[in-house]
Short mmCIF file of the C-alpha atoms (twelve columns), coordinates in Angstrom:
data_MODEL
# 
_entry.id   MODEL 
# 
loop_
_atom_site.group_PDB 
_atom_site.id 
_atom_site.type_symbol 
_atom_site.label_atom_id 
_atom_site.label_alt_id 
_atom_site.label_comp_id 
_atom_site.label_asym_id 
_atom_site.label_seq_id 
_atom_site.Cartn_x 
_atom_site.Cartn_y 
_atom_site.Cartn_z 
_atom_site.pdbx_PDB_model_num 
ATOM 1   C CA . MET A 1   46.167  29.334 23.950  1 
ATOM 2   C CA . LYS A 2   45.861  33.122 24.398  1 
ATOM 3   C CA . LYS A 3   43.564  35.507 26.082  1 
ATOM 4   C CA . GLY A 4   41.977  37.396 22.614  1 
ATOM 5   C CA . THR A 5   41.400  33.782 21.389  1 
ATOM 6   C CA . LEU A 6   39.282  31.894 23.532  1 
ATOM 7   C CA . ILE A 7   37.063  35.334 24.262  1 
ATOM 8   C CA . ILE A 8   36.456  34.930 20.063  1 
ATOM 9   C CA . ILE A 9   36.164  31.305 20.283  1 
ATOM 10  C CA . SER A 10  33.705  32.073 22.324  1 
ATOM 11  C CA . ILE A 11  31.502  34.749 21.100  1 
ATOM 12  C CA . LEU A 12  31.498  32.443 17.732  1 
ATOM 13  C CA . LEU A 13  29.979  29.116 19.590  1 
ATOM 14  C CA . ILE A 14  27.879  31.234 21.437  1 
ATOM 15  C CA . ILE A 15  26.653  33.474 18.118  1 
ATOM 16  C CA . LEU A 16  26.532  29.963 15.834  1 
ATOM 17  C CA . SER A 17  24.528  28.024 19.082  1 
ATOM 18  C CA . PHE A 18  21.777  31.588 18.715  1 
ATOM 19  C CA . TRP A 19  21.944  30.351 14.393  1 
ATOM 20  C CA . LEU A 20  21.353  26.816 15.753  1 
ATOM 21  C CA . GLY A 21  18.395  26.997 17.734  1 
ATOM 22  C CA . MET A 22  16.790  28.980 15.549  1 
ATOM 23  C CA . LYS A 23  16.390  26.661 12.650  1 
ATOM 24  C CA . VAL A 24  15.645  23.639 15.171  1 
ATOM 25  C CA . GLU A 25  13.097  26.295 16.526  1 
ATOM 26  C CA . ARG A 26  12.049  27.130 13.325  1 
ATOM 27  C CA . GLU A 27  11.782  23.622 11.993  1 
ATOM 28  C CA . LEU A 28  9.915   22.060 15.161  1 
ATOM 29  C CA . ALA A 29  7.830   24.715 14.869  1 
ATOM 30  C CA . SER A 30  6.210   23.523 10.689  1 
ATOM 31  C CA . TRP A 31  6.217   20.072 12.713  1 
ATOM 32  C CA . ASP A 32  3.127   22.095 14.474  1 
ATOM 33  C CA . GLU A 33  1.238   22.117 10.871  1 
ATOM 34  C CA . ILE A 34  1.553   18.042 10.377  1 
ATOM 35  C CA . GLY A 35  -1.512  16.296 11.097  1 
ATOM 36  C CA . LYS A 36  -4.276  20.007 11.099  1 
ATOM 37  C CA . PRO A 37  -6.952  19.789 9.191   1 
ATOM 38  C CA . ALA A 38  -7.495  20.675 6.172   1 
ATOM 39  C CA . PHE A 39  -10.774 21.855 5.126   1 
ATOM 40  C CA . GLU A 40  -12.691 22.233 1.780   1 
ATOM 41  C CA . LYS A 41  -15.657 23.425 1.197   1 
ATOM 42  C CA . GLU A 42  -17.888 24.214 -2.308  1 
ATOM 43  C CA . GLN A 43  -21.608 26.779 -2.311  1 
ATOM 44  C CA . ILE A 44  -24.076 25.676 -4.045  1 
ATOM 45  C CA . TYR A 45  -26.248 28.322 -4.992  1 
ATOM 46  C CA . PHE A 46  -30.594 27.989 -6.670  1 
ATOM 47  C CA . PRO A 47  -31.581 31.051 -7.753  1 
ATOM 48  C CA . ASN A 48  -34.343 29.724 -7.304  1 
ATOM 49  C CA . LYS A 49  -34.735 29.733 -4.151  1 
ATOM 50  C CA . LYS A 50  -32.749 32.464 -3.685  1 
ATOM 51  C CA . THR A 51  -30.549 29.644 -0.984  1 
ATOM 52  C CA . SER A 52  -27.075 27.749 -1.267  1 
ATOM 53  C CA . LEU A 53  -26.729 24.087 0.242   1 
ATOM 54  C CA . TYR A 54  -22.046 23.824 1.119   1 
ATOM 55  C CA . LEU A 55  -20.754 20.614 0.327   1 
ATOM 56  C CA . LYS A 56  -17.447 20.511 2.548   1 
ATOM 57  C CA . SER A 57  -14.565 17.863 3.804   1 
ATOM 58  C CA . LYS A 58  -12.212 17.971 6.536   1 
ATOM 59  C CA . ASN A 59  -8.875  15.958 5.802   1 
ATOM 60  C CA . TRP A 60  -6.997  14.812 9.358   1 
ATOM 61  C CA . GLY A 61  -4.456  12.247 10.395  1 
ATOM 62  C CA . LEU A 62  -0.431  12.340 10.764  1 
ATOM 63  C CA . THR A 63  -0.560  10.953 6.755   1 
ATOM 64  C CA . ALA A 64  -3.580  12.537 6.138   1 
ATOM 65  C CA . ASP A 65  -5.698  8.871  6.275   1 
ATOM 66  C CA . HIS A 66  -8.733  10.520 7.577   1 
ATOM 67  C CA . LYS A 67  -11.268 11.819 5.611   1 
ATOM 68  C CA . ILE A 68  -16.198 12.876 6.184   1 
ATOM 69  C CA . SER A 69  -17.597 14.891 3.420   1 
ATOM 70  C CA . VAL A 70  -20.554 16.715 4.393   1 
ATOM 71  C CA . ILE A 71  -23.822 18.605 3.003   1 
ATOM 72  C CA . SER A 72  -24.289 21.076 5.420   1 
ATOM 73  C CA . THR A 73  -26.445 24.674 5.168   1 
ATOM 74  C CA . LYS A 74  -24.345 26.040 7.502   1 
ATOM 75  C CA . SER A 75  -21.049 28.184 5.685   1 
ATOM 76  C CA . ASP A 76  -18.333 27.496 7.345   1 
ATOM 77  C CA . LEU A 77  -15.617 27.056 6.437   1 
ATOM 78  C CA . GLU A 78  -13.807 24.699 9.720   1 
ATOM 79  C CA . PHE A 79  -16.722 22.574 10.364  1 
ATOM 80  C CA . GLN A 80  -17.406 19.243 13.063  1 
ATOM 81  C CA . PRO A 81  -19.751 16.750 11.454  1 
ATOM 82  C CA . ASP A 82  -23.039 16.968 12.617  1 
ATOM 83  C CA . SER A 83  -25.383 13.889 12.112  1 
ATOM 84  C CA . ILE A 84  -28.206 15.812 14.103  1 
ATOM 85  C CA . SER A 85  -28.424 18.467 10.932  1 
ATOM 86  C CA . GLU A 86  -25.796 17.365 8.660   1 
ATOM 87  C CA . TYR A 87  -25.899 14.404 5.441   1 
ATOM 88  C CA . ILE A 88  -21.944 12.656 6.852   1 
ATOM 89  C CA . PHE A 89  -19.516 10.526 3.935   1 
ATOM 90  C CA . HIS A 90  -17.666 8.483  5.414   1 
ATOM 91  C CA . GLY A 91  -14.157 8.507  3.323   1 
ATOM 92  C CA . PHE A 92  -12.296 9.231  0.231   1 
ATOM 93  C CA . GLY A 93  -15.228 8.042  -2.233  1 
ATOM 94  C CA . GLY A 94  -15.516 11.159 -4.099  1 
ATOM 95  C CA . ILE A 95  -18.903 12.996 -4.698  1 
ATOM 96  C CA . ILE A 96  -20.773 13.355 -7.893  1 
ATOM 97  C CA . TYR A 97  -23.438 16.176 -7.985  1 
ATOM 98  C CA . LYS A 98  -25.763 17.659 -9.885  1 
ATOM 99  C CA . VAL A 99  -28.346 20.540 -9.467  1 
ATOM 100 C CA . GLU A 100 -32.168 19.739 -10.848 1 
ATOM 101 C CA . ASN A 101 -34.591 23.342 -10.122 1 
ATOM 102 C CA . ASP A 102 -34.417 23.001 -6.605  1 
ATOM 103 C CA . THR A 103 -33.095 19.549 -5.879  1 
ATOM 104 C CA . LEU A 104 -30.025 18.462 -5.674  1 
ATOM 105 C CA . LYS A 105 -28.603 15.160 -6.310  1 
ATOM 106 C CA . ILE A 106 -26.090 12.926 -4.576  1 
ATOM 107 C CA . TYR A 107 -24.405 10.126 -6.532  1 
ATOM 108 C CA . SER A 108 -22.131 8.690  -4.096  1 
ATOM 109 C CA . HIS A 109 -20.475 4.462  -3.651  1 
ATOM 110 C CA . GLN A 110 -22.371 4.816  -0.018  1 
ATOM 111 C CA . LYS A 111 -25.231 6.259  1.146   1 
ATOM 112 C CA . PRO A 112 -25.540 8.128  4.250   1 
ATOM 113 C CA . LYS A 113 -28.101 8.932  6.886   1 
ATOM 114 C CA . ILE A 114 -31.276 11.831 6.367   1 
ATOM 115 C CA . PRO A 115 -30.414 13.195 9.394   1 
ATOM 116 C CA . PRO A 116 -33.555 14.446 10.485  1 
ATOM 117 C CA . LYS A 117 -32.899 17.981 11.515  1 
ATOM 118 C CA . PHE A 118 -31.495 18.663 7.833   1 
ATOM 119 C CA . GLU A 119 -33.658 22.112 7.344   1 
ATOM 120 C CA . SER A 120 -33.500 23.563 4.006   1 
ATOM 121 C CA . GLU A 121 -36.137 24.739 0.983   1 
ATOM 122 C CA . ILE A 122 -33.873 22.097 -0.655  1 
ATOM 123 C CA . ASN A 123 -34.548 18.764 -1.558  1 
ATOM 124 C CA . VAL A 124 -31.695 15.936 -1.135  1 
ATOM 125 C CA . GLU A 125 -31.678 12.496 -3.290  1 
ATOM 126 C CA . LEU A 126 -29.084 10.131 -2.760  1 
ATOM 127 C CA . ILE A 127 -28.115 8.167  -5.524  1 
ATOM 128 C CA . GLU A 128 -26.539 5.208  -4.550  1 
ATOM 129 C CA . VAL A 129 -23.580 4.594  -6.876  1 
ATOM 130 C CA . ARG A 130 -23.267 0.451  -6.817  1 
ATOM 131 C CA . ASN A 131 -20.078 -0.459 -8.905  1 
ATOM 132 C CA . ASN A 132 -17.317 1.518  -10.995 1 
ATOM 133 C CA . ALA A 133 -18.040 0.674  -14.233 1 
ATOM 134 C CA . GLU A 134 -21.703 3.415  -13.318 1 
ATOM 135 C CA . TRP A 135 -19.037 5.103  -11.424 1 
ATOM 136 C CA . ASN A 136 -16.854 6.168  -14.987 1 
ATOM 137 C CA . LYS A 137 -19.858 6.754  -16.866 1 
ATOM 138 C CA . MET A 138 -20.801 9.264  -14.701 1 
ATOM 139 C CA . LYS A 139 -17.090 10.945 -14.202 1 
ATOM 140 C CA . GLU A 140 -17.912 11.323 -18.044 1 
ATOM 141 C CA . GLN A 141 -20.874 13.333 -17.970 1 
ATOM 142 C CA . ILE A 142 -19.326 15.737 -15.605 1 
ATOM 143 C CA . ASP A 143 -18.351 18.757 -17.709 1 
ATOM 144 C CA . LYS A 144 -22.223 19.035 -19.325 1 
ATOM 145 C CA . ASN A 145 -24.659 18.217 -16.515 1 
ATOM 146 C CA . TYR A 146 -23.123 16.921 -13.166 1 
ATOM 147 C CA . GLN A 147 -20.075 17.853 -10.994 1 
ATOM 148 C CA . GLU A 148 -17.537 16.510 -8.798  1 
ATOM 149 C CA . PHE A 149 -16.143 17.075 -5.283  1 
ATOM 150 C CA . GLU A 150 -13.450 14.923 -4.222  1 
# 
């Protein structure tokens, strides 16, 4: 081969290697997002008390197979659950809630422990839903008086 042809092929290989390296780096950077927690938050405002409570959830894992939800007085979106000051719900079961004056009524398939230092003017009433028929009946009421947090 001629010297000029070798130089052109070398330059093309360098450019191709650089382009391929950029593609691989971009792909690996997107892998960092896999498994990062996804957070959701819903503010529940109580106008009579001029305060809010927050329903928050954290979903994480390589296949997003872990979930925890909390009732909190803290508004921050990204959180670590605190069993001392927050109601904690483990798993993927939804939460249906209803606001009545200064009380937040929570309907769930699980009944979390009452945190010893949950400090709020709002009362939290926990109602455990025992079967799917009762749950489905409540879901029919969502547009009326109840709301759902998943």
